[in-house]
Coordinates of C-alpha atoms and ligand atoms in Angstrom, one line a residue:
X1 CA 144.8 123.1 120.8
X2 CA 142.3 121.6 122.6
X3 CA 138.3 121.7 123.7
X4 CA 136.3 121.0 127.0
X5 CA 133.6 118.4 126.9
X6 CA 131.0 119.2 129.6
X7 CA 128.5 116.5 130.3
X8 CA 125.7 117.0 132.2
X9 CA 122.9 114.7 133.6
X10 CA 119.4 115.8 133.2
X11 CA 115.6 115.0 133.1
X12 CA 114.1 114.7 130.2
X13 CA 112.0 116.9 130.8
X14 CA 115.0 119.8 131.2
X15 CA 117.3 118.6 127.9
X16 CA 116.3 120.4 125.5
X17 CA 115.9 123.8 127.9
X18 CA 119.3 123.0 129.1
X19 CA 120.8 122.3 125.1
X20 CA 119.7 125.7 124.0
X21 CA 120.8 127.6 127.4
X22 CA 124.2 126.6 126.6
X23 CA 123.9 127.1 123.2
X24 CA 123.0 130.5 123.9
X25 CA 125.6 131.1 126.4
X26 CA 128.3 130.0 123.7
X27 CA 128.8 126.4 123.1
X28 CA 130.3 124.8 120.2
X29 CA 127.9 122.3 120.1
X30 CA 125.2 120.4 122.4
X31 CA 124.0 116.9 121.8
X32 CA 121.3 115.3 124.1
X33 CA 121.8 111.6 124.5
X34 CA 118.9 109.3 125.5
X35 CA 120.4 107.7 128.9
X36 CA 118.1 104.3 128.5
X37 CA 119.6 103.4 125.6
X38 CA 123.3 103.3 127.7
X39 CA 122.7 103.2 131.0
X40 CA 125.8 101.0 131.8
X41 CA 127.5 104.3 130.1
X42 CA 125.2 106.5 132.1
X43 CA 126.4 105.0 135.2
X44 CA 129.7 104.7 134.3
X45 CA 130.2 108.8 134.4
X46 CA 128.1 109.8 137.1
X47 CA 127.2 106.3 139.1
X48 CA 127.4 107.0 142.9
X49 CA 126.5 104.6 145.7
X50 CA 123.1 105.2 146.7
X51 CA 122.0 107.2 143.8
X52 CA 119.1 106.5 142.5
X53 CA 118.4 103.8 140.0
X54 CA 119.4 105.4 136.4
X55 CA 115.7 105.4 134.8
X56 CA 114.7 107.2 137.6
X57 CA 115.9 111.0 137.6
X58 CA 119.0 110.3 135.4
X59 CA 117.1 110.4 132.1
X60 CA 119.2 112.1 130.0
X61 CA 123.2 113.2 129.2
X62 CA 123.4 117.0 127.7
X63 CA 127.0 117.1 126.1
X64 CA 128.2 120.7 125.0
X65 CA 131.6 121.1 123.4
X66 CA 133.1 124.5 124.4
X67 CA 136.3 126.5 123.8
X68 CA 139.2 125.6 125.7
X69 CA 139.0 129.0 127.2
X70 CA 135.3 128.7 128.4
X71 CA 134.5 130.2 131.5
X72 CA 132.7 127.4 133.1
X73 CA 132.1 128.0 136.7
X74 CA 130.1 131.5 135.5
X75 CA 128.6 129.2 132.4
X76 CA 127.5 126.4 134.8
X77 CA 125.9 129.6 137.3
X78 CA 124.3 131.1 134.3
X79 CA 122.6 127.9 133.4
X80 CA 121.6 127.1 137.0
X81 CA 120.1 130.6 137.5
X82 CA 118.3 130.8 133.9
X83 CA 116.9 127.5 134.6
X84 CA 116.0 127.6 138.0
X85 CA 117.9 124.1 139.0
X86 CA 119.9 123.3 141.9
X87 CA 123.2 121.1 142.0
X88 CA 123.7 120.2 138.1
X89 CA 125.6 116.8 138.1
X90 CA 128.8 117.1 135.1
X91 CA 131.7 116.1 134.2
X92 CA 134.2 117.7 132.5
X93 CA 136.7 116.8 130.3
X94 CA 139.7 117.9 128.0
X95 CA 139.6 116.5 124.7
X96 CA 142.8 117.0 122.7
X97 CA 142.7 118.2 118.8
X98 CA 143.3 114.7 117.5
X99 CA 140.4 113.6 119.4
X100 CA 137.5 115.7 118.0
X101 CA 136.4 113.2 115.3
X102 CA 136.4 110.4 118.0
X103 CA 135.0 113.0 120.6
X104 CA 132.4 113.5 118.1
X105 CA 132.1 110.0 116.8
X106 CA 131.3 108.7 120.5
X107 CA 128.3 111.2 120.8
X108 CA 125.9 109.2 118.0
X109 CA 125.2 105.2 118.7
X110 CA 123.1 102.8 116.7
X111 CA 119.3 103.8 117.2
X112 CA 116.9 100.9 117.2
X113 CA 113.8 101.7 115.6
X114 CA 112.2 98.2 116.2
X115 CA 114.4 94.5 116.6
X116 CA 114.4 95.0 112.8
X117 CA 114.9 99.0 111.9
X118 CA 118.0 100.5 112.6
X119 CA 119.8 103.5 111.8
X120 CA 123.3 103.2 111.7
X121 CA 126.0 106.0 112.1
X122 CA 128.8 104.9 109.3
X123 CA 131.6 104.7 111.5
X124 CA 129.9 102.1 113.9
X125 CA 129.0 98.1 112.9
X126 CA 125.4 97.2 112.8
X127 CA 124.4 95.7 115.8
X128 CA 122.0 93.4 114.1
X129 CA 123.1 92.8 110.3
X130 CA 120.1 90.7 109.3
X131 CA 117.7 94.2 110.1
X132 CA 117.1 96.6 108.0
X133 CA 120.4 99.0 108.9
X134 CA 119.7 103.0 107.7
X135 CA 123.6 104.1 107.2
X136 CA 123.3 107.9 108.3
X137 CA 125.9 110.3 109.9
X138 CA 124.7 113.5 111.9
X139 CA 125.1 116.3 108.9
X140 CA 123.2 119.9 108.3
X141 CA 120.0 118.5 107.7
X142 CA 117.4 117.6 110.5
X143 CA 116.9 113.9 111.3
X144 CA 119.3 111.3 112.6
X145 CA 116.7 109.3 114.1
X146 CA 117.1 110.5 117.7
X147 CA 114.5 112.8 118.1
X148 CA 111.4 111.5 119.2
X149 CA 109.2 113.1 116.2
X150 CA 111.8 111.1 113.6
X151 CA 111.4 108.1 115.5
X152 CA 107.7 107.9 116.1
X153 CA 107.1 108.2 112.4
X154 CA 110.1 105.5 111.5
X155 CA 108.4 103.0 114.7
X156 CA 105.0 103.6 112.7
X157 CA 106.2 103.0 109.4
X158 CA 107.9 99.8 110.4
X159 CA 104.8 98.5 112.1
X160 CA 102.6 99.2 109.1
X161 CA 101.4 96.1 107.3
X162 CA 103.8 95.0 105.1
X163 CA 101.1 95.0 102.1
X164 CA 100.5 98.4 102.5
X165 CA 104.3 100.0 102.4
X166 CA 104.9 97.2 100.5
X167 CA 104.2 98.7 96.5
X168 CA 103.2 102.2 98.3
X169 CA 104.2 105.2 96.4
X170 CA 105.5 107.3 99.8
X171 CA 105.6 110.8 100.4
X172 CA 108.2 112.5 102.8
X173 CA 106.9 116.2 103.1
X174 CA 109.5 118.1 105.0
X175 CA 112.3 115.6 104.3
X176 CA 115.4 116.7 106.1
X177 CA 118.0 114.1 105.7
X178 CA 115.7 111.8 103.9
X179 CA 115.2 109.5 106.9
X180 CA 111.4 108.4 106.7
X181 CA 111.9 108.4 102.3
X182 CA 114.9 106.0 103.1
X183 CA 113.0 103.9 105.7
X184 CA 110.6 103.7 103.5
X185 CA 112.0 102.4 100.3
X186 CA 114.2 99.8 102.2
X187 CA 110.7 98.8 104.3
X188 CA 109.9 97.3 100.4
X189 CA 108.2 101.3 99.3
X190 CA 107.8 101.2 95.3
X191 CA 108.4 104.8 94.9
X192 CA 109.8 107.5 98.1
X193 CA 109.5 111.2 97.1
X194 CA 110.8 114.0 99.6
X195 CA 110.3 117.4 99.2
X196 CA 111.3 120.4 101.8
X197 CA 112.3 123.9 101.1
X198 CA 115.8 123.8 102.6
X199 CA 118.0 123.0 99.3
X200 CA 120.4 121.8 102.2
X201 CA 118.0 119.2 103.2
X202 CA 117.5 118.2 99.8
X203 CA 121.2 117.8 99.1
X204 CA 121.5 115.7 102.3
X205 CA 118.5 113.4 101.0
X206 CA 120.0 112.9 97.6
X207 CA 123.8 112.2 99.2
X208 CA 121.7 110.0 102.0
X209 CA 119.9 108.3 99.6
X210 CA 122.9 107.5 97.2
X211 CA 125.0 105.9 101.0
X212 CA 121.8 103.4 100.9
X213 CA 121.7 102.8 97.6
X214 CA 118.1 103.4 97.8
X215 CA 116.7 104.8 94.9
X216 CA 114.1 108.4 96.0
X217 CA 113.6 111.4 94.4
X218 CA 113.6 114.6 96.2
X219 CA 112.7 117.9 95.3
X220 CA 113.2 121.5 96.9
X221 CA 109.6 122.9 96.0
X222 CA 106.3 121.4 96.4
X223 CA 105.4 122.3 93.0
X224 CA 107.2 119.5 91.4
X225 CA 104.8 117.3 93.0
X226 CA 102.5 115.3 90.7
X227 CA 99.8 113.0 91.4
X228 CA 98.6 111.3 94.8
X229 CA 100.7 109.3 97.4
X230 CA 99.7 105.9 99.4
X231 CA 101.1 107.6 102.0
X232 CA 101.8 110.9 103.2
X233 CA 104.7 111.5 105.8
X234 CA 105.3 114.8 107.7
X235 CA 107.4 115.4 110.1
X236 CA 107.1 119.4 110.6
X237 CA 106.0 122.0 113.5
X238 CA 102.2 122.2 114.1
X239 CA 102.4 126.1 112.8
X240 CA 103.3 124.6 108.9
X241 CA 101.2 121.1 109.5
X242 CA 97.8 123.4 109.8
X243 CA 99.1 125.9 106.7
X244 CA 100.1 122.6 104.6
X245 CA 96.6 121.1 105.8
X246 CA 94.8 121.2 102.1
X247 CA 98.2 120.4 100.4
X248 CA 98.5 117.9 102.4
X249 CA 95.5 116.2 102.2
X250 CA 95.4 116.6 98.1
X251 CA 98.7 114.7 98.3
X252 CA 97.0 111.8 99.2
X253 CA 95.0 109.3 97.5
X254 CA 91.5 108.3 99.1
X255 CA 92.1 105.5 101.0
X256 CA 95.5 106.7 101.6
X257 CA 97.5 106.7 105.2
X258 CA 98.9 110.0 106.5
X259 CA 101.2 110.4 109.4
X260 CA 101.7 114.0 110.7
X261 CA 105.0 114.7 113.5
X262 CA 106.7 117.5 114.9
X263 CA 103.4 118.2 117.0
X264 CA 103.1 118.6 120.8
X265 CA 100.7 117.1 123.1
X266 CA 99.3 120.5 123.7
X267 CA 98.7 121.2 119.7
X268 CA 97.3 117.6 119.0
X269 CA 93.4 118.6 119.3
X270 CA 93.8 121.8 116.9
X271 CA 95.7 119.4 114.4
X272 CA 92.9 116.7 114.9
X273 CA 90.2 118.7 114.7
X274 CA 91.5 120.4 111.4
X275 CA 92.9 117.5 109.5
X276 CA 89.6 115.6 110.3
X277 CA 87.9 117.6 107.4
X278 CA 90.1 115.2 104.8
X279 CA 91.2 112.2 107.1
X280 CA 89.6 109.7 109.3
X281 CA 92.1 110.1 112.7
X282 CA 93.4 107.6 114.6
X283 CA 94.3 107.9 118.4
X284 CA 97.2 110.2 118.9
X285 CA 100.7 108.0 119.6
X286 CA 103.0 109.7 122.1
X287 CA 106.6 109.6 123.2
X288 CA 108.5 111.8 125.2
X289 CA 106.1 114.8 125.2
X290 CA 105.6 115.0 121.2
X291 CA 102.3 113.5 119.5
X292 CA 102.1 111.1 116.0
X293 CA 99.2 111.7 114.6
X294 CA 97.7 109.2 111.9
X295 CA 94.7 109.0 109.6
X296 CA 93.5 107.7 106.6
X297 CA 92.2 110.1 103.5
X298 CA 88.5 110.0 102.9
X299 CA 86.9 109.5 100.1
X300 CA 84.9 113.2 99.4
Ligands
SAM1 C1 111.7 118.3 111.8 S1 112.5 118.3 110.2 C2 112.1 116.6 109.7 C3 113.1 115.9 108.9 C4 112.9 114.4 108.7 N1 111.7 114.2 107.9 C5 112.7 113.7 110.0 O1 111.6 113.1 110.2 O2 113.6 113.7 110.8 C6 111.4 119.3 109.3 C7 111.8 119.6 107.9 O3 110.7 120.2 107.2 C8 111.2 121.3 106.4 N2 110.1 122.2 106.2 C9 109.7 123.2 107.0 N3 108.6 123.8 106.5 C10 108.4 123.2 105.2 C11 107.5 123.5 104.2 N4 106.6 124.4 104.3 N5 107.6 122.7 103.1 C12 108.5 121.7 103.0 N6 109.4 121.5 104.0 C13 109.4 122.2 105.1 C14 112.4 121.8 107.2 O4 113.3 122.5 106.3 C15 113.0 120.5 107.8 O5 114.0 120.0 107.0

């Protein structure tokens, strides 16, 4: 028994067009690796002479895990020809039964947040003990870290004064894995709440939570929140950031911080424009196409 590992170079631009195109067309699994944090890694599969520089073009590594049996001349075509690219660079590889946890394993490195943020998958040491180290594995609830809308809410939280997380009571709204709740606490938090309606996410949080020995709450409805947060964390799509909008904003004391993610650069006005009616916004933060946006609550 064994799979094929197909690994192909892409812009950054194209990952996550290219992840769900082979996705759709039947892979196992697709992961999208950031190439600048490994680009010894990155050069060490697809390094030529006289290629360019990695940093340049070779932004990213899309990694799909098919059936042994995979057609993948035809699925390489298909991809080509629904994305309208020319000449995909990839390797492929045979990765024996035994070698699926390792296989898997090897997808998910350490992710620095800041020189003193990390999150660290279990099986790996951390590469700086004396940081704070997040102890996550990828599981069935969203947010490992790697995506940019995680990480620009765990690089803001990190860089907030540490007398205001410091004794904050922190709200996670559309937890996931419990990532920012987490951060939070162990960044010195007096209370982290999460809340999200996938009882899957909530599970993960709780398990998550219980790895760090970092004690948060989370709930799987909104209605068993109760009074005001210091701050308010939400990392969802622009469609349920402008629904939650009022519940959002009651959420949070006066005075409070909010930070809203999971919006795109195109949305960020509509989002600004609406959220301005409860919050004083600060300029939008980008990375990698997706917008943090940040205010603090006035006082109506
Ligand atoms: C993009 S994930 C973010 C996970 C994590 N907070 C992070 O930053 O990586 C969004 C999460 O919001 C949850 N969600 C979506 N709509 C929601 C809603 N109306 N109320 C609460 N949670 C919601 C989803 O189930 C999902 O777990």
């Amino acid at each position: 028994m064994h799979w094929l590992l197909l690994k192909i170079q892409s812009t950054e631009q194209q990952a996550d067009q290219l992840s769900d195109a082979l996705m759709d067309l039947g892979a196992l699994s697709v992961s999208i690796e950031d190439a600048h944090a490994d680009t010894l890694a990155e050069q060490a599969i697809f390094g030529e002479p006289g290629d360019p520089p990695p940093g340049i073009w070779q932004q990213n590594i899309v990694t799909a895990m098919l059936a042994s049996d995979a057609d993948v001349p035809a699925l390489l075509a298909a991809v080509q020809a629904e994305l309208q690219l020319d000449g995909l660079k990839y390797q492929l590889e045979q990765i024996e039964e035994q070698d699926w946890v390792r296989a898997t394993q090897a997808q998910f490195d350490p992710i620095r947040v800041t020189d003193t943020l990390w999150i660290v998958p279990s099986w790996h040491q951390a590469p700086n003990a004396d940081a704070i180290n997040i102890v996550l594995d990828p599981g069935l609830a969203f947010g490992t870290g790697s995506h940019p809308t995680t990480h620009l809410c765990l690089s803001w939280l990190a860089q907030l004064p540490a007398d205001l997380v410091g004794n904050a009571n922190v709200l996670d709204y559309g937890c996931g894995s419990g990532i920012l709740a987490i951060a939070a606490k162990k960044l010195g938090a007096a209370t982290a709440t999460g809340v999200d309606i996938d009882p899957q996410a909530v599970i993960s949080s709780r398990d998550n939570a219980t790895n760090n020995q970092v004690n948060a709450v989370f709930y799987d409805s909104a209605d068993y929140l109760h009074g005001q947060f210091d701050i308010v964390v939400a990392n969802i799509l622009s469609s349920a950031l402008m629904v939650l909008a009022p519940v959002i904003a009651q959420s949070c004391k006066n005075g409070g911080k909010v930070a809203l993610s999971g919006i795109l650069e195109s949305q960020q006005t509509m989002l600004l424009t609406h959220y301005a009616e409860w919050f004083e916004m600060d300029a939008p933060i980008q990375q990698e196409g997706w917008v943090l946006l940040t205010g603090t609550k006035k006082c109506l």
